[in-house]
Amino acid sequence: MNVRRPKIAPSLLSADFAAIADQIAMVEAAGADELHLDTMDGRFVPNITWGMKIVKDLRRLTALPFDCHLMIVEPERYVDAFREAGADVITFHYEATPHPHRLLRHLREIGAKAGIAINPGTPAAMLEDLIEEIDRVLVMSVNPGFGGQSFIERALVKVEEVRAVLERRNPACEIEVDGGIGLANIERAVRAGADVLVAGNSVFAAGDPPAALREMRSRVDTARAASR
Ligand SMILES: O=C(CO)[C@@H](O)[C@H](O)COP(=O)(O)O
Ligand SMILES: [Fe+2]
C-alpha cells in the first residue's frame, strides 16, 4: 500500500504575476511542497502561458521543487531547455508526442523526474507499456488549458486504476491529480491514491490563500491516515 505523505503543489497559473515573488513566498510559508508551472503553447491547448525564461527567473525565488507541466506539442524539442531552466519534474502529455517511451527515458537521462500526463479522454490503459519508465503519472481532472474549471469525477476512477497497476509494477511512481482540486474533493483524491494534489484557484483565488492551503494540508493528512 502507498504510505507516502501526499504533496500539495499550488499552480502558479492562478497567481498574480505582477506580485509573483510575494505569491511564491506566501505559498511556501503556508506549506506548499512544490510549485506547479503550466506551460501552454496555444496549439496543444487553446491558451498560452510561459516558457523557459520565466521558469529560469522564478528559479531564483525559491528552493521548492518545480513541477513543470508541459501542455505543448512536440515536447521532445523543449525538455532539455526546461531542465536547464530549473525544472525538477517534467511532465509532458501522452497525446502530444508519438514517442512517449523514448521521451520518458530521456527525461531520466537528463536528471529530471519523468512525468506523463493523460487527458480526461485518454484511458489509463494507454500507459500499460510505459509503466516502468514513469516517475509521475499526471491524471488530468479537467481538460487542459485553463484554471478554475470544474473537477471531472471520472478522474478518481482513473487514479484508482493507475494506482492498482503501479502497486504491482512501479510502486515508487507518484500519481498527481490536476484540475478543479479543492476542499470538496481533495480527500477523495487522496483516498483514490493521489500523491500530488495540484491546486490553482482553490488557493490563489481564496479569500485567505494561506488558510486555504493549510486547510487542504490538514484534510490531506487526515485522509491519508484514515486510508492506511
Ligand atoms: O494544468 C492545468 C490546467 O490546464 C492546471 O494546473 C490548472 O492550473 C489547475 O488550476 P485549478 O483547476 O486548480 O484552478
Ligand atoms: Fe497543470
PDB file of N, CA, C and O and ligand atoms in Angstrom, residues 9 11-14 36-38 40 45 69 71 93 138 140-151 178-182 198-203, ligand 1:
ATOM      1  N   ALA A   9       0.770  21.021  -4.486  1.00  0.00           N
ATOM      2  CA  ALA A   9       1.520  21.827  -5.450  1.00  0.00           C
ATOM      3  C   ALA A   9       0.635  22.969  -5.953  1.00  0.00           C
ATOM      4  O   ALA A   9      -0.164  22.788  -6.871  1.00  0.00           O
ATOM      5  N   SER A  11      -0.687  25.834  -8.151  1.00  0.00           N
ATOM      6  CA  SER A  11      -0.469  26.107  -9.572  1.00  0.00           C
ATOM      7  C   SER A  11      -0.358  27.609  -9.800  1.00  0.00           C
ATOM      8  O   SER A  11      -1.315  28.359  -9.571  1.00  0.00           O
ATOM      9  N   LEU A  12       0.799  28.033 -10.294  1.00  0.00           N
ATOM     10  CA  LEU A  12       1.042  29.468 -10.495  1.00  0.00           C
ATOM     11  C   LEU A  12       0.179  30.063 -11.602  1.00  0.00           C
ATOM     12  O   LEU A  12       0.127  31.279 -11.755  1.00  0.00           O
ATOM     13  N   LEU A  13      -0.507  29.212 -12.358  1.00  0.00           N
ATOM     14  CA  LEU A  13      -1.423  29.727 -13.389  1.00  0.00           C
ATOM     15  C   LEU A  13      -2.436  30.685 -12.780  1.00  0.00           C
ATOM     16  O   LEU A  13      -2.856  31.643 -13.424  1.00  0.00           O
ATOM     17  N   SER A  14      -2.830  30.429 -11.536  1.00  0.00           N
ATOM     18  CA  SER A  14      -3.843  31.269 -10.882  1.00  0.00           C
ATOM     19  C   SER A  14      -3.229  32.376 -10.029  1.00  0.00           C
ATOM     20  O   SER A  14      -3.964  33.123  -9.389  1.00  0.00           O
ATOM     21  N   HIS A  36       3.708  24.202  -9.110  1.00  0.00           N
ATOM     22  CA  HIS A  36       3.258  23.625 -10.381  1.00  0.00           C
ATOM     23  C   HIS A  36       3.242  24.742 -11.420  1.00  0.00           C
ATOM     24  O   HIS A  36       2.566  25.763 -11.250  1.00  0.00           O
ATOM     25  N   LEU A  37       4.011  24.541 -12.499  1.00  0.00           N
ATOM     26  CA  LEU A  37       4.133  25.574 -13.537  1.00  0.00           C
ATOM     27  C   LEU A  37       3.599  25.045 -14.860  1.00  0.00           C
ATOM     28  O   LEU A  37       4.160  24.112 -15.448  1.00  0.00           O
ATOM     29  N   ASP A  38       2.530  25.653 -15.323  1.00  0.00           N
ATOM     30  CA  ASP A  38       1.837  25.198 -16.529  1.00  0.00           C
ATOM     31  C   ASP A  38       2.335  25.952 -17.762  1.00  0.00           C
ATOM     32  O   ASP A  38       2.035  27.135 -17.928  1.00  0.00           O
ATOM     33  N   MET A  40       1.858  26.447 -21.656  1.00  0.00           N
ATOM     34  CA  MET A  40       0.842  26.206 -22.696  1.00  0.00           C
ATOM     35  C   MET A  40       1.269  26.925 -23.969  1.00  0.00           C
ATOM     36  O   MET A  40       1.773  28.054 -23.891  1.00  0.00           O
ATOM     37  N   VAL A  45      -3.080  23.156 -26.415  1.00  0.00           N
ATOM     38  CA  VAL A  45      -4.234  23.709 -25.690  1.00  0.00           C
ATOM     39  C   VAL A  45      -4.509  25.107 -26.242  1.00  0.00           C
ATOM     40  O   VAL A  45      -3.622  25.719 -26.838  1.00  0.00           O
ATOM     41  N   HIS A  69       4.591  21.333 -15.995  1.00  0.00           N
ATOM     42  CA  HIS A  69       3.555  20.618 -16.752  1.00  0.00           C
ATOM     43  C   HIS A  69       3.516  21.220 -18.151  1.00  0.00           C
ATOM     44  O   HIS A  69       3.049  22.346 -18.340  1.00  0.00           O
ATOM     45  N   MET A  71       2.072  21.578 -21.565  1.00  0.00           N
ATOM     46  CA  MET A  71       0.914  21.357 -22.441  1.00  0.00           C
ATOM     47  C   MET A  71       1.283  21.934 -23.800  1.00  0.00           C
ATOM     48  O   MET A  71       0.776  22.982 -24.229  1.00  0.00           O
ATOM     49  N   HIS A  93       2.557  15.541 -22.206  1.00  0.00           N
ATOM     50  CA  HIS A  93       1.303  14.840 -22.435  1.00  0.00           C
ATOM     51  C   HIS A  93       1.493  13.635 -23.343  1.00  0.00           C
ATOM     52  O   HIS A  93       2.133  13.731 -24.399  1.00  0.00           O
ATOM     53  N   LEU A 138       0.424  12.002 -14.276  1.00  0.00           N
ATOM     54  CA  LEU A 138      -0.481  13.132 -14.002  1.00  0.00           C
ATOM     55  C   LEU A 138      -1.841  12.821 -14.626  1.00  0.00           C
ATOM     56  O   LEU A 138      -1.954  12.723 -15.850  1.00  0.00           O
ATOM     57  N   MET A 140      -5.255  14.168 -15.508  1.00  0.00           N
ATOM     58  CA  MET A 140      -5.966  15.449 -15.658  1.00  0.00           C
ATOM     59  C   MET A 140      -7.417  15.272 -15.214  1.00  0.00           C
ATOM     60  O   MET A 140      -8.125  14.384 -15.696  1.00  0.00           O
ATOM     61  N   SER A 141      -7.848  16.143 -14.318  1.00  0.00           N
ATOM     62  CA  SER A 141      -9.235  16.090 -13.848  1.00  0.00           C
ATOM     63  C   SER A 141     -10.038  17.278 -14.385  1.00  0.00           C
ATOM     64  O   SER A 141     -11.150  17.550 -13.911  1.00  0.00           O
ATOM     65  N   VAL A 142      -9.458  17.966 -15.377  1.00  0.00           N
ATOM     66  CA  VAL A 142     -10.180  18.918 -16.249  1.00  0.00           C
ATOM     67  C   VAL A 142      -9.532  18.761 -17.618  1.00  0.00           C
ATOM     68  O   VAL A 142      -8.442  18.194 -17.728  1.00  0.00           O
ATOM     69  N   ASN A 143     -10.179  19.295 -18.644  1.00  0.00           N
ATOM     70  CA  ASN A 143      -9.496  19.366 -19.934  1.00  0.00           C
ATOM     71  C   ASN A 143      -8.454  20.476 -19.845  1.00  0.00           C
ATOM     72  O   ASN A 143      -8.750  21.582 -19.374  1.00  0.00           O
ATOM     73  N   PRO A 144      -7.214  20.185 -20.265  1.00  0.00           N
ATOM     74  CA  PRO A 144      -6.141  21.134 -20.006  1.00  0.00           C
ATOM     75  C   PRO A 144      -6.318  22.440 -20.770  1.00  0.00           C
ATOM     76  O   PRO A 144      -6.903  22.472 -21.840  1.00  0.00           O
ATOM     77  N   GLY A 145      -5.799  23.509 -20.191  1.00  0.00           N
ATOM     78  CA  GLY A 145      -5.818  24.798 -20.867  1.00  0.00           C
ATOM     79  C   GLY A 145      -6.146  25.981 -19.973  1.00  0.00           C
ATOM     80  O   GLY A 145      -5.680  27.085 -20.228  1.00  0.00           O
ATOM     81  N   PHE A 146      -6.921  25.737 -18.925  1.00  0.00           N
ATOM     82  CA  PHE A 146      -7.364  26.856 -18.100  1.00  0.00           C
ATOM     83  C   PHE A 146      -7.479  26.439 -16.638  1.00  0.00           C
ATOM     84  O   PHE A 146      -7.793  25.280 -16.346  1.00  0.00           O
ATOM     85  N   GLY A 147      -7.255  27.412 -15.753  1.00  0.00           N
ATOM     86  CA  GLY A 147      -7.529  27.196 -14.336  1.00  0.00           C
ATOM     87  C   GLY A 147      -9.001  27.447 -14.058  1.00  0.00           C
ATOM     88  O   GLY A 147      -9.744  27.949 -14.914  1.00  0.00           O
ATOM     89  N   GLY A 148      -9.423  27.067 -12.870  1.00  0.00           N
ATOM     90  CA  GLY A 148     -10.769  27.407 -12.412  1.00  0.00           C
ATOM     91  C   GLY A 148     -11.896  26.596 -13.007  1.00  0.00           C
ATOM     92  O   GLY A 148     -13.058  26.994 -12.925  1.00  0.00           O
ATOM     93  N   GLN A 149     -11.608  25.449 -13.611  1.00  0.00           N
ATOM     94  CA  GLN A 149     -12.668  24.612 -14.189  1.00  0.00           C
ATOM     95  C   GLN A 149     -13.192  23.614 -13.147  1.00  0.00           C
ATOM     96  O   GLN A 149     -12.552  23.366 -12.125  1.00  0.00           O
ATOM     97  N   SER A 150     -14.344  23.009 -13.471  1.00  0.00           N
ATOM     98  CA  SER A 150     -14.942  22.032 -12.547  1.00  0.00           C
ATOM     99  C   SER A 150     -14.263  20.678 -12.660  1.00  0.00           C
ATOM    100  O   SER A 150     -13.952  20.216 -13.760  1.00  0.00           O
ATOM    101  N   PHE A 151     -14.103  20.056 -11.524  1.00  0.00           N
ATOM    102  CA  PHE A 151     -13.484  18.741 -11.400  1.00  0.00           C
ATOM    103  C   PHE A 151     -14.316  17.671 -12.111  1.00  0.00           C
ATOM    104  O   PHE A 151     -15.534  17.611 -11.948  1.00  0.00           O
ATOM    105  N   ASP A 178      -4.668  16.903 -11.301  1.00  0.00           N
ATOM    106  CA  ASP A 178      -4.562  18.311 -11.686  1.00  0.00           C
ATOM    107  C   ASP A 178      -5.858  18.790 -12.323  1.00  0.00           C
ATOM    108  O   ASP A 178      -6.269  18.288 -13.375  1.00  0.00           O
ATOM    109  N   GLY A 179      -6.475  19.787 -11.669  1.00  0.00           N
ATOM    110  CA  GLY A 179      -7.655  20.428 -12.236  1.00  0.00           C
ATOM    111  C   GLY A 179      -8.858  20.353 -11.311  1.00  0.00           C
ATOM    112  O   GLY A 179      -9.321  19.259 -10.998  1.00  0.00           O
ATOM    113  N   GLY A 180      -9.319  21.517 -10.864  1.00  0.00           N
ATOM    114  CA  GLY A 180     -10.540  21.556 -10.056  1.00  0.00           C
ATOM    115  C   GLY A 180     -10.408  20.973  -8.667  1.00  0.00           C
ATOM    116  O   GLY A 180     -11.419  20.655  -8.025  1.00  0.00           O
ATOM    117  N   ILE A 181      -9.175  20.843  -8.187  1.00  0.00           N
ATOM    118  CA  ILE A 181      -8.983  20.279  -6.838  1.00  0.00           C
ATOM    119  C   ILE A 181      -9.248  21.369  -5.784  1.00  0.00           C
ATOM    120  O   ILE A 181      -8.786  22.497  -5.900  1.00  0.00           O
ATOM    121  N   GLY A 182     -10.002  20.987  -4.766  1.00  0.00           N
ATOM    122  CA  GLY A 182     -10.312  21.919  -3.682  1.00  0.00           C
ATOM    123  C   GLY A 182     -10.850  21.138  -2.490  1.00  0.00           C
ATOM    124  O   GLY A 182     -10.774  19.896  -2.467  1.00  0.00           O
ATOM    125  N   VAL A 198      -2.550  19.157  -7.218  1.00  0.00           N
ATOM    126  CA  VAL A 198      -2.337  20.495  -7.780  1.00  0.00           C
ATOM    127  C   VAL A 198      -3.545  21.359  -7.395  1.00  0.00           C
ATOM    128  O   VAL A 198      -4.680  20.904  -7.491  1.00  0.00           O
ATOM    129  N   ALA A 199      -3.270  22.578  -6.960  1.00  0.00           N
ATOM    130  CA  ALA A 199      -4.377  23.461  -6.574  1.00  0.00           C
ATOM    131  C   ALA A 199      -4.083  24.876  -7.059  1.00  0.00           C
ATOM    132  O   ALA A 199      -3.112  25.497  -6.612  1.00  0.00           O
ATOM    133  N   GLY A 200      -4.893  25.359  -7.975  1.00  0.00           N
ATOM    134  CA  GLY A 200      -4.722  26.706  -8.520  1.00  0.00           C
ATOM    135  C   GLY A 200      -5.696  27.682  -7.894  1.00  0.00           C
ATOM    136  O   GLY A 200      -5.403  28.344  -6.908  1.00  0.00           O
ATOM    137  N   ASN A 201      -6.898  27.729  -8.460  1.00  0.00           N
ATOM    138  CA  ASN A 201      -7.897  28.676  -7.963  1.00  0.00           C
ATOM    139  C   ASN A 201      -8.254  28.467  -6.497  1.00  0.00           C
ATOM    140  O   ASN A 201      -8.511  29.426  -5.787  1.00  0.00           O
ATOM    141  N   SER A 202      -8.271  27.217  -6.066  1.00  0.00           N
ATOM    142  CA  SER A 202      -8.689  26.970  -4.683  1.00  0.00           C
ATOM    143  C   SER A 202      -7.688  27.536  -3.681  1.00  0.00           C
ATOM    144  O   SER A 202      -8.019  27.700  -2.508  1.00  0.00           O
ATOM    145  N   VAL A 203      -6.478  27.856  -4.133  1.00  0.00           N
ATOM    146  CA  VAL A 203      -5.516  28.549  -3.262  1.00  0.00           C
ATOM    147  C   VAL A 203      -5.506  30.040  -3.581  1.00  0.00           C
ATOM    148  O   VAL A 203      -5.849  30.873  -2.750  1.00  0.00           O
TER     149      VAL A 203
HETATM  150  O1  LIG B   1      -2.882  22.246 -15.987  1.00  0.00           O
HETATM  151  C1  LIG B   1      -3.771  22.945 -15.548  1.00  0.00           C
HETATM  152  C2  LIG B   1      -4.871  23.454 -16.429  1.00  0.00           C
HETATM  153  O2  LIG B   1      -4.652  23.014 -17.717  1.00  0.00           O
HETATM  154  C3  LIG B   1      -3.818  23.177 -14.105  1.00  0.00           C
HETATM  155  O3  LIG B   1      -2.557  23.014 -13.490  1.00  0.00           O
HETATM  156  C4  LIG B   1      -4.555  24.369 -13.574  1.00  0.00           C
HETATM  157  O4  LIG B   1      -3.714  25.461 -13.320  1.00  0.00           O
HETATM  158  C5  LIG B   1      -5.224  23.982 -12.307  1.00  0.00           C
HETATM  159  O5  LIG B   1      -5.986  25.060 -11.850  1.00  0.00           O
HETATM  160  P1  LIG B   1      -7.284  24.817 -10.949  1.00  0.00           P
HETATM  161  O6  LIG B   1      -8.203  23.942 -11.716  1.00  0.00           O
HETATM  162  O7  LIG B   1      -6.781  24.161  -9.672  1.00  0.00           O
HETATM  163  O8  LIG B   1      -7.812  26.199 -10.728  1.00  0.00           O
END
